[in-house]
């Protein structure tokens, strides 16, 4: 996938994560994640159709997800990833992808996204047909997450 297609995800991630988490996200070195690959405890999955087709995965640990959900809910302690906390975490992925769609539209490229699906578990294995490009993100006091873009350009 072309770098010009990856940059809107990073731009949107920077904007949303700094606003929602109150930290300045730091992106690590982009790398290819071979399929299948293992994931952390929680995955936000959002499908993409249009100029590019595939999925975006936001991978983070349950502890980091609880800390972020707590911050999003005004500091209320989140002991378990209940329905409200999971909804809050899913909304981060939804906001990033919504902003990504807007950035694409401003460039004259149309993409549509699916509602977020949240997967919880241990030793989750993900298999994609499309090559997966991963970007580690340091979220300061909230730990880290990976943004994995598994998509291909459509003709």
mmCIF file of C-alpha atoms in Angstrom:
data_model
loop_
_atom_site.group_PDB
_atom_site.id
_atom_site.type_symbol
_atom_site.label_atom_id
_atom_site.label_comp_id
_atom_site.label_asym_id
_atom_site.label_seq_id
_atom_site.Cartn_x
_atom_site.Cartn_y
_atom_site.Cartn_z
ATOM 1 C CA UNK A 1 0.000 0.000 0.000
ATOM 2 C CA UNK A 2 1.258 3.468 -0.865
ATOM 3 C CA UNK A 3 2.502 5.757 1.920
ATOM 4 C CA UNK A 4 -0.051 8.363 0.822
ATOM 5 C CA UNK A 5 -2.771 5.901 1.884
ATOM 6 C CA UNK A 6 -1.210 5.275 5.320
ATOM 7 C CA UNK A 7 -0.673 8.913 6.274
ATOM 8 C CA UNK A 8 -4.398 9.767 6.732
ATOM 9 C CA UNK A 9 -4.669 7.016 9.376
ATOM 10 C CA UNK A 10 -1.713 8.485 11.267
ATOM 11 C CA UNK A 11 -2.955 12.052 10.918
ATOM 12 C CA UNK A 12 -6.399 11.074 12.214
ATOM 13 C CA UNK A 13 -4.852 8.949 14.990
ATOM 14 C CA UNK A 14 -2.706 11.866 16.124
ATOM 15 C CA UNK A 15 -5.691 14.214 16.217
ATOM 16 C CA UNK A 16 -8.131 11.862 17.971
ATOM 17 C CA UNK A 17 -5.738 10.284 20.471
ATOM 18 C CA UNK A 18 -4.370 13.645 21.605
ATOM 19 C CA UNK A 19 -7.924 14.979 22.038
ATOM 20 C CA UNK A 20 -9.449 11.891 23.684
ATOM 21 C CA UNK A 21 -6.490 10.777 25.829
ATOM 22 C CA UNK A 22 -4.983 14.171 26.605
ATOM 23 C CA UNK A 23 -1.499 12.964 25.604
ATOM 24 C CA UNK A 24 0.688 13.546 22.578
ATOM 25 C CA UNK A 25 0.892 10.158 20.806
ATOM 26 C CA UNK A 26 4.308 9.165 19.496
ATOM 27 C CA UNK A 27 4.340 6.907 16.456
ATOM 28 C CA UNK A 28 7.035 4.269 16.152
ATOM 29 C CA UNK A 29 8.606 2.780 13.055
ATOM 30 C CA UNK A 30 6.123 1.355 10.546
ATOM 31 C CA UNK A 31 6.611 -2.355 9.859
ATOM 32 C CA UNK A 32 4.945 -5.259 8.042
ATOM 33 C CA UNK A 33 3.071 -7.697 10.248
ATOM 34 C CA UNK A 34 2.964 -11.134 8.673
ATOM 35 C CA UNK A 35 -0.295 -13.049 8.728
ATOM 36 C CA UNK A 36 -1.349 -14.709 10.922
ATOM 37 C CA UNK A 37 -0.200 -12.623 13.886
ATOM 38 C CA UNK A 38 -0.954 -12.596 17.589
ATOM 39 C CA UNK A 39 -2.709 -9.704 19.246
ATOM 40 C CA UNK A 40 -2.963 -8.191 22.695
ATOM 41 C CA UNK A 41 -6.008 -8.620 24.916
ATOM 42 C CA UNK A 42 -8.337 -6.267 23.055
ATOM 43 C CA UNK A 43 -8.823 -5.526 19.374
ATOM 44 C CA UNK A 44 -11.015 -2.876 17.789
ATOM 45 C CA UNK A 45 -11.776 -4.005 14.217
ATOM 46 C CA UNK A 46 -13.181 -1.621 11.627
ATOM 47 C CA UNK A 47 -13.780 -2.593 8.009
ATOM 48 C CA UNK A 48 -13.011 -0.325 5.049
ATOM 49 C CA UNK A 49 -14.530 -0.253 1.566
ATOM 50 C CA UNK A 50 -14.055 2.147 -1.324
ATOM 51 C CA UNK A 51 -10.714 3.284 -2.748
ATOM 52 C CA UNK A 52 -9.056 0.882 -0.341
ATOM 53 C CA UNK A 53 -10.615 -2.311 0.977
ATOM 54 C CA UNK A 54 -9.761 -4.269 4.110
ATOM 55 C CA UNK A 55 -9.667 -3.752 7.851
ATOM 56 C CA UNK A 56 -7.970 -1.637 10.471
ATOM 57 C CA UNK A 57 -7.161 -3.190 13.839
ATOM 58 C CA UNK A 58 -6.396 -1.196 16.961
ATOM 59 C CA UNK A 59 -4.576 -3.519 19.376
ATOM 60 C CA UNK A 60 -4.137 -2.774 23.069
ATOM 61 C CA UNK A 61 -3.960 -4.508 26.411
ATOM 62 C CA UNK A 62 -6.969 -4.703 28.710
ATOM 63 C CA UNK A 63 -5.115 -2.640 31.322
ATOM 64 C CA UNK A 64 -4.391 0.146 28.838
ATOM 65 C CA UNK A 65 -7.999 -0.007 27.606
ATOM 66 C CA UNK A 66 -9.310 0.327 31.182
ATOM 67 C CA UNK A 67 -7.039 3.317 31.849
ATOM 68 C CA UNK A 68 -8.149 5.056 28.643
ATOM 69 C CA UNK A 69 -11.844 4.305 29.289
ATOM 70 C CA UNK A 70 -11.466 5.688 32.822
ATOM 71 C CA UNK A 71 -9.979 8.918 31.472
ATOM 72 C CA UNK A 72 -12.731 9.190 28.829
ATOM 73 C CA UNK A 73 -15.377 8.811 31.551
ATOM 74 C CA UNK A 74 -14.061 11.688 33.623
ATOM 75 C CA UNK A 75 -11.715 9.671 35.826
ATOM 76 C CA UNK A 76 -14.297 7.161 37.029
ATOM 77 C CA UNK A 77 -12.357 4.019 37.935
ATOM 78 C CA UNK A 78 -12.836 1.211 35.427
ATOM 79 C CA UNK A 79 -12.179 -2.130 37.128
ATOM 80 C CA UNK A 80 -13.665 -4.311 34.394
ATOM 81 C CA UNK A 81 -14.218 -3.863 30.702
ATOM 82 C CA UNK A 82 -17.988 -3.755 30.975
ATOM 83 C CA UNK A 83 -20.371 -2.675 28.224
ATOM 84 C CA UNK A 84 -19.848 1.048 28.869
ATOM 85 C CA UNK A 85 -16.042 0.811 28.940
ATOM 86 C CA UNK A 86 -15.982 -1.320 25.780
ATOM 87 C CA UNK A 87 -18.277 1.171 24.055
ATOM 88 C CA UNK A 88 -15.913 4.025 25.003
ATOM 89 C CA UNK A 89 -12.882 2.154 23.659
ATOM 90 C CA UNK A 90 -14.728 1.243 20.455
ATOM 91 C CA UNK A 91 -15.564 4.900 19.973
ATOM 92 C CA UNK A 92 -11.844 5.749 19.778
ATOM 93 C CA UNK A 93 -11.480 3.485 16.751
ATOM 94 C CA UNK A 94 -14.682 4.867 15.274
ATOM 95 C CA UNK A 95 -13.470 8.465 15.724
ATOM 96 C CA UNK A 96 -10.062 7.727 14.194
ATOM 97 C CA UNK A 97 -11.645 6.018 11.204
ATOM 98 C CA UNK A 98 -14.304 8.726 10.801
ATOM 99 C CA UNK A 99 -11.560 11.341 10.679
ATOM 100 C CA UNK A 100 -9.549 9.145 8.291
ATOM 101 C CA UNK A 101 -12.589 9.010 5.977
ATOM 102 C CA UNK A 102 -12.841 12.809 6.078
ATOM 103 C CA UNK A 103 -9.145 13.228 5.256
ATOM 104 C CA UNK A 104 -9.522 10.802 2.336
ATOM 105 C CA UNK A 105 -12.592 12.723 1.093
ATOM 106 C CA UNK A 106 -10.627 15.988 1.173
ATOM 107 C CA UNK A 107 -8.115 14.293 -1.141
ATOM 108 C CA UNK A 108 -10.891 13.193 -3.491
ATOM 109 C CA UNK A 109 -10.829 9.547 -2.381
ATOM 110 C CA UNK A 110 -13.916 7.887 -0.965
ATOM 111 C CA UNK A 111 -13.892 5.222 1.723
ATOM 112 C CA UNK A 112 -16.675 3.897 3.914
ATOM 113 C CA UNK A 113 -16.218 2.259 7.297
ATOM 114 C CA UNK A 114 -18.103 -0.344 9.289
ATOM 115 C CA UNK A 115 -19.135 0.076 12.914
ATOM 116 C CA UNK A 116 -16.416 -1.085 15.317
ATOM 117 C CA UNK A 117 -16.262 -4.693 16.474
ATOM 118 C CA UNK A 118 -14.483 -5.318 19.782
ATOM 119 C CA UNK A 119 -12.736 -8.647 20.370
ATOM 120 C CA UNK A 120 -11.539 -9.563 23.882
ATOM 121 C CA UNK A 121 -9.468 -12.604 24.741
ATOM 122 C CA UNK A 122 -6.044 -14.066 25.255
ATOM 123 C CA UNK A 123 -3.584 -15.029 22.539
ATOM 124 C CA UNK A 124 -5.893 -13.820 19.786
ATOM 125 C CA UNK A 125 -4.644 -14.730 16.328
ATOM 126 C CA UNK A 126 -5.547 -12.596 13.335
ATOM 127 C CA UNK A 127 -5.253 -13.711 9.730
ATOM 128 C CA UNK A 128 -5.678 -11.317 6.810
ATOM 129 C CA UNK A 129 -5.495 -11.770 3.062
ATOM 130 C CA UNK A 130 -4.206 -8.214 2.641
ATOM 131 C CA UNK A 131 -0.696 -7.249 3.754
ATOM 132 C CA UNK A 132 -0.768 -5.774 7.266
ATOM 133 C CA UNK A 133 1.127 -2.557 7.943
ATOM 134 C CA UNK A 134 1.591 -1.926 11.662
ATOM 135 C CA UNK A 135 2.351 1.316 13.462
ATOM 136 C CA UNK A 136 3.190 1.211 17.178
ATOM 137 C CA UNK A 137 1.837 4.167 19.142
ATOM 138 C CA UNK A 138 3.178 5.284 22.526
ATOM 139 C CA UNK A 139 0.374 6.852 24.569
ATOM 140 C CA UNK A 140 2.509 8.021 27.493
ATOM 141 C CA UNK A 141 0.702 7.195 30.763
ATOM 142 C CA UNK A 142 -1.798 4.989 28.884
ATOM 143 C CA UNK A 143 0.867 2.613 27.609
ATOM 144 C CA UNK A 144 0.841 1.712 23.962
ATOM 145 C CA UNK A 145 -1.306 0.436 21.150
ATOM 146 C CA UNK A 146 -0.700 -0.745 17.604
ATOM 147 C CA UNK A 147 -2.620 0.457 14.586
ATOM 148 C CA UNK A 148 -2.613 -2.316 11.975
ATOM 149 C CA UNK A 149 -3.867 -1.485 8.491
ATOM 150 C CA UNK A 150 -4.621 -4.580 6.419
ATOM 151 C CA UNK A 151 -5.989 -3.208 3.168
ATOM 152 C CA UNK A 152 -5.408 -3.105 -0.569
ATOM 153 C CA UNK A 153 -6.019 -0.423 -3.159
ATOM 154 C CA UNK A 154 -9.067 -0.955 -5.372
ATOM 155 C CA UNK A 155 -8.991 -0.252 -9.103
#
